Amino acid sequence: MTFRTTAADYVENVSPGSGALPPRARYASSDAKSLSLNGSWRLRVSATADAEDDSFAEDGYDAGGWAEVAVPGHWVLQGDGAFGSPVYTNHLYPFPVDPPRVPTENPTGDHLKVFDLPEGWPDVSEGGFVLRFDGVESCARAWLNGRDIGEFKGSRVPHEFAVGHLLRPTGNVLAVRVHQWSAGSYLEDQDQWWLPGIFRDVTLLHRPAGSVLDFFVHASYDHVTGEGTLRVDSDVDGRVSVPALDIDVETGEAVTVPVEPWTAETPALYDGELVTEGERVPLRIGFRTVELADGLIKVNGRPILFKGVNRHEWHPETGRALDLETMRADVLLMKRHNINAVRTSHYPPHPAFLDLCDEYGLWVIDECDLETHGFVEQDWRDNPVDDDRWTPALLDRAARMVERDKNHPSVVIWSLGNEAGTGRGLTAMAEWIRDRDDSRLVHYEGDIDCRDTDVYSRMYAFHDEVERIGKGLDGGTHRRRQLPFILCEYAHAMGNGPGGLADYQRIFEAHERLQGAFVWEWIDHGIKHPELGYAYGGDFGEELHDGNFVCDGLVFPDRKPSPGLVEYKKVIEPVRIAGDGTGGTVRVTNAYDFSDLSHLAFEFSHQVDGLPTGARELTVGPLAPGQSTEIKLPAGPDGHGAEVQWTVRALLAEDTPWAPQGHTVAWGQETVAPRAPVTVAASAGPVAGERLITLGPGVFDARTGEPRTIGGVDVTGLRLDVWRAPTDNDDGASWQDDTRYGVLWRSYGLHRMRHRLDGVESGDDALTVRTRVAPAAREAGLRTVYRWTSDGTRLKLTVSVRPDGNWTVPLPRIGIRFGLASSAGHAQWFGGGPGEAYPDTGAAAMLGQWDGSIEEMQTPYLRPQENGARADVRWAELGGLRIEGDPEFWFSARRWTNEQLDAARHLTDLTPGDTVWVNLDHGQHGIGSQSCGPGPLPRYFLNAEPVEFSFVFSGID
Ligand code: GAL
């Protein structure tokens, strides 16, 4: 009897692989020839690792019947489902946990590419040739011209193979067998779609005799002398030149000269060249020194403040296969939104991304491709990072990251990985990294005592705890107490939110030890879908999935900024512009770490009733980092009783590589003259007819007291509204405590409030409607009185709400809603804008007159939920009605009800009806970040308390 294993041994082997060359520095180009093997490849997908023999790798195999797919790519995102589908889990392994074994059902993609060496290429006998795979998920074995060249794991790190002895001038056959699941999958349990394939570039590199092997650019900066020291260590001797610095030295030789330092704010790069006997490699050198000094992360002698994001690689059609323009789009968007740092969660990115970070200026925490989060389900038993058998695989990953990326000035911190528990393997990685590169710091969030790390790092800590840490009152080991603190993840940007950013930022800026934070996360990983718009977890019928938890980014899948990104930009502005309360003075503070303000032009304008009166230049000195100045502003115009504000903007004075001249970097606003109170003398009285009551411009149903028309405009269903379609942050995450109000609201019945009519009273000068609004099965209710008065042309509604019974939950919202005809397609308002805002997400709402179509007033969160409220609205006009608020109100309008919004699972579930539903809210509950962090701070709670608020309606001609 013979036994056969069900999968090839290498698939389930803890080893990182065999046959690959040692890892080395990556560079974008050189004068040695290279041939991209990207493009159309043949593909055959089998259900198991051993369903087919490997004869396809043999010379002369006819793959003519196979499908054609794009490489780089994931096969599950090609072929309209013909090759299987994506699977999304947050931390659960989508297979039984029995390391290093994987399921027999192991989708396996056999890939074939036939290629010729281009004209003019060196003879295959000249020098070496190397085949490089930049990223293959999760395990591959490769053959060239029928010869096995090796197998490898480590999806997001590169692997190179020497193939010179196998190449021929024409008709080369490259065969790659890729398995979706392997032992390596246990190390790659990141919160993302599982997407097998050759998803990064495949390249053939000529390696002439005497060409560059590995090299390490050491370029430090001494902030005391203003000098940089360059030394390029190279496995192959050669010369290093930097013309702009008059440098021309041997490799291994140090040279010190005056330089402009590299920082994320001032990314000075010097072009140089490394020349060996066989190759010329262009260098882009940034001089900077990273150190841990005085308990702080310092670059070039100064502490830095990270205003960061966590970036997964994502494209809605190609998954983690990104082209250069998509990577550049990310960097430009980040720079334009004042972001200065990226954590490459949770793996080294495509190498070109780091070139862009060097060039445009972003601090990078480069994270290793390691997460074993699913072991938490078994109390971390059998965790590979605490099992010596796996340590070679961990070290292999660390080395492939560090060696590849070590020459990037933007990389200031190495991260061992994410959510992998603790264990000796991590310590071994940290030791190896320190030994290889002592010029950067080491990070790993899971190392709570900071045994192996240089930074105390946490995720989703609440505001009060962060403040305690800032004050050094958090305790912890002696070592940890000496270290700076960062939040490697905070502000979970899932759906509407994150709330509370400004409150965090205030805390970071108040305590030196707090060196900033990284929003989770940059982009929603929605997958473009023909019926659903964008798919999320579960939409491909996965047996285990985590729904829309994969859609938690600051940009939508198409990279349109969400309101969260606009808010973040405002909260982390590198220039603070604020009034002093008098309306006549502006205080400008330089909040950069390195730059002065000479690259900015300032302008100010006054606005009357939200309309600007023309901008003028404002002179602000260059101001060193940390400095402030106060500037007197010219007197504003006489608003003749209208409201007046000033706005001061800091704009780019010149074009920069990342935004044009005139781009707004920061702004501030202050009210100089408040608006006049809204008064309506109750001079007209209700006139009762048979079925209708008339009051000024209003016509009411005599039985219900509800308005039918106002100023000739049909109005339907006007009543108190307390329900909002719970946001992801309202619903919270399943592991959160009992303050998940989205869940509590529903169990309370706030989505099914009943309105009992207690009386319609037609008095001398007012029509009064008394009601009690409450859900079935509950004693708690809201006694609600609508009082209508008029001066003959305008109609004023005063709503008084008095809670009775025992209210143990805050309210989602409180205000009124009503319907208008669908022709009410466009709105104009004076208030916060242009985008949405909620009590703890309102920093970016600028006061002014704004307008937009009803469609434009919706924020397209992938899972539909409350959105689109405009804050601090003084007046709004739509559908022939003008509404003034006393006090200011929250304004939203949509072509469906809040209940329909709540019921929808995808945007495509929302279809416009024949009514535009308008909400005018006196209050909204805060948003918070409870989908993975804290809920709203108590001051943003909308508690059930007695309130009174008014709206004045009039018809517009
Ligand atoms: C963190 C994790 C991230 C992501 C996030 C929630 O715990 O590191 O990968 O899962 O939570 O979206």
PDB file of C-alpha atoms and ligand atoms in Angstrom, residues 88 90-91 190-192 312 343 345-346 371 373 418-419 445 459-460 489 492 494 520-521 549-550 552 735 931-932, ligand 1:
ATOM      1  CA  TYR A  88     -13.281  38.377   2.850  1.00  0.00           C
ATOM      2  CA  ASN A  90     -11.260  40.064   9.092  1.00  0.00           C
ATOM      3  CA  HIS A  91      -9.251  37.785  11.340  1.00  0.00           C
ATOM      4  CA  GLN A 190      -4.530  40.344   7.429  1.00  0.00           C
ATOM      5  CA  ASP A 191      -7.986  41.910   7.465  1.00  0.00           C
ATOM      6  CA  GLN A 192      -8.543  41.944   3.710  1.00  0.00           C
ATOM      7  CA  HIS A 312      -3.689  48.769   2.163  1.00  0.00           C
ATOM      8  CA  ARG A 343       1.896  52.811   7.701  1.00  0.00           C
ATOM      9  CA  SER A 345      -0.530  48.022   6.636  1.00  0.00           C
ATOM     10  CA  HIS A 346       0.111  45.186   6.753  1.00  0.00           C
ATOM     11  CA  GLU A 371      -0.240  38.567  10.706  1.00  0.00           C
ATOM     12  CA  HIS A 373      -4.546  37.068  14.096  1.00  0.00           C
ATOM     13  CA  ASN A 418       0.448  43.210  12.734  1.00  0.00           C
ATOM     14  CA  GLU A 419      -1.654  41.325  15.261  1.00  0.00           C
ATOM     15  CA  GLU A 445       1.951  47.043  18.275  1.00  0.00           C
ATOM     16  CA  MET A 459      -4.594  50.809  18.410  1.00  0.00           C
ATOM     17  CA  TYR A 460      -8.010  52.384  19.097  1.00  0.00           C
ATOM     18  CA  GLU A 489      -4.383  52.653  14.251  1.00  0.00           C
ATOM     19  CA  HIS A 492     -11.948  53.672  12.394  1.00  0.00           C
ATOM     20  CA  MET A 494     -15.957  52.783   8.503  1.00  0.00           C
ATOM     21  CA  TRP A 520      -7.606  53.134  10.020  1.00  0.00           C
ATOM     22  CA  GLU A 521      -7.680  53.133   7.044  1.00  0.00           C
ATOM     23  CA  PHE A 549     -15.912  45.696   7.803  1.00  0.00           C
ATOM     24  CA  VAL A 550     -13.654  45.758   4.747  1.00  0.00           C
ATOM     25  CA  ASP A 552     -13.521  51.432   6.370  1.00  0.00           C
ATOM     26  CA  TRP A 735     -17.105  42.730  20.676  1.00  0.00           C
ATOM     27  CA  SER A 931     -17.119  50.215  14.713  1.00  0.00           C
ATOM     28  CA  CYS A 932     -13.681  49.471  16.147  1.00  0.00           C
TER      29      CYS A 932
HETATM   30  C1  GAL B   1      -7.175  46.256  13.548  1.00  0.00           C
HETATM   31  C2  GAL B   1      -6.348  45.573  12.490  1.00  0.00           C
HETATM   32  C3  GAL B   1      -6.671  46.049  11.113  1.00  0.00           C
HETATM   33  C4  GAL B   1      -8.152  46.090  10.919  1.00  0.00           C
HETATM   34  C5  GAL B   1      -8.769  46.971  11.942  1.00  0.00           C
HETATM   35  C6  GAL B   1     -10.260  47.022  11.837  1.00  0.00           C
HETATM   36  O1  GAL B   1      -7.224  45.478  14.678  1.00  0.00           O
HETATM   37  O2  GAL B   1      -4.985  45.747  12.733  1.00  0.00           O
HETATM   38  O3  GAL B   1      -6.070  45.200  10.187  1.00  0.00           O
HETATM   39  O4  GAL B   1      -8.671  44.818  11.050  1.00  0.00           O
HETATM   40  O5  GAL B   1      -8.485  46.470  13.211  1.00  0.00           O
HETATM   41  O6  GAL B   1     -10.736  47.455  10.645  1.00  0.00           O
END
